[in-house]
XYZ file of C-alpha atoms in Angstrom:
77
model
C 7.569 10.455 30.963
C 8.960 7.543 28.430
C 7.470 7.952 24.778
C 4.888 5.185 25.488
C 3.566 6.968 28.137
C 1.919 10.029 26.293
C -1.026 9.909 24.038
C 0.064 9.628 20.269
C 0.795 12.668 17.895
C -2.022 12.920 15.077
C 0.059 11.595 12.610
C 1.323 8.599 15.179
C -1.924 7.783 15.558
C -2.774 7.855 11.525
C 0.585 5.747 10.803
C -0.830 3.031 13.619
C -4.317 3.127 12.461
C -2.478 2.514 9.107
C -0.218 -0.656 10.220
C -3.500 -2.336 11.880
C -6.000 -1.863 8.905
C -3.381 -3.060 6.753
C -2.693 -6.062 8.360
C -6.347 -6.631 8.958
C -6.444 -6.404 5.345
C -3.313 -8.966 5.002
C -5.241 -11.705 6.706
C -8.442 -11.137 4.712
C -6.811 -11.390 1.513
C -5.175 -14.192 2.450
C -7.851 -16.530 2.282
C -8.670 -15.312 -1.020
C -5.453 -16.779 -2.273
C -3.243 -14.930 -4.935
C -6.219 -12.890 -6.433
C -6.744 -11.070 -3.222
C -2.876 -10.788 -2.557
C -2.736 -9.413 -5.860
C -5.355 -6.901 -5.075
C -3.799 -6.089 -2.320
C -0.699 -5.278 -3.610
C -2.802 -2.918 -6.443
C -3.836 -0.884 -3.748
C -0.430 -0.329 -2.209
C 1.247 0.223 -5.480
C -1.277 2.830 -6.280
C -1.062 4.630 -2.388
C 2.827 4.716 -2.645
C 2.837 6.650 -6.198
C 0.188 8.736 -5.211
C 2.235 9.940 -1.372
C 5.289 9.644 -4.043
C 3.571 12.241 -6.165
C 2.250 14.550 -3.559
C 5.811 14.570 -2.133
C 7.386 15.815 -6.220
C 7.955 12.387 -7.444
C 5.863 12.271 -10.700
C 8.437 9.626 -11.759
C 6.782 7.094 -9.306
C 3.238 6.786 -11.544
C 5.638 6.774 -14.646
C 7.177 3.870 -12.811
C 4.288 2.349 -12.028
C 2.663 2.312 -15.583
C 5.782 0.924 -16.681
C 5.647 -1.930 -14.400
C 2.214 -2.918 -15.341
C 2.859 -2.452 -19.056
C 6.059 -5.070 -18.526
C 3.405 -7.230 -16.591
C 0.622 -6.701 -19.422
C 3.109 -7.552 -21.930
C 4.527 -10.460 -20.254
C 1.415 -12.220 -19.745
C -0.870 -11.051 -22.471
C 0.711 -13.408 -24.721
């Protein structure tokens, strides 16, 4: 039996699920133009530091807040 031939782990099935709604979600935002890529992007930032964080990484939110205080900074003036 070849690896596409057996019904998906749990967690197979949650990383596919994943990939689909996310690209879903690419094509949406894409006809909002850069506001809705930028949202996107928001979301994922925030999803990687929290699975960062979960996994020990508390750096990754520090990382984060630093890259959207550079940002803030940047464009704030």
């Amino acid at each position: 039996m070849s690896v596409s031939d057996r019904p998906l782990s749990a967690a197979e099935r949650r990383a596919y699920n994943q990939r689909a709604h996310a690209e879903r979600r690419r094509e949406l935002v894409a006809e909002r133009g850069p506001k809705g890529v930028a949202e996107l992007w928001w979301d994922e930032a925030r999803r990687v530091a929290r699975e960062r964080a979960e996994q020990g990484d508390e750096g990754a939110w520090s990382d984060l807040a630093l890259t959207l205080s550079n940002y803030c900074d940047r464009y704030s003036q």
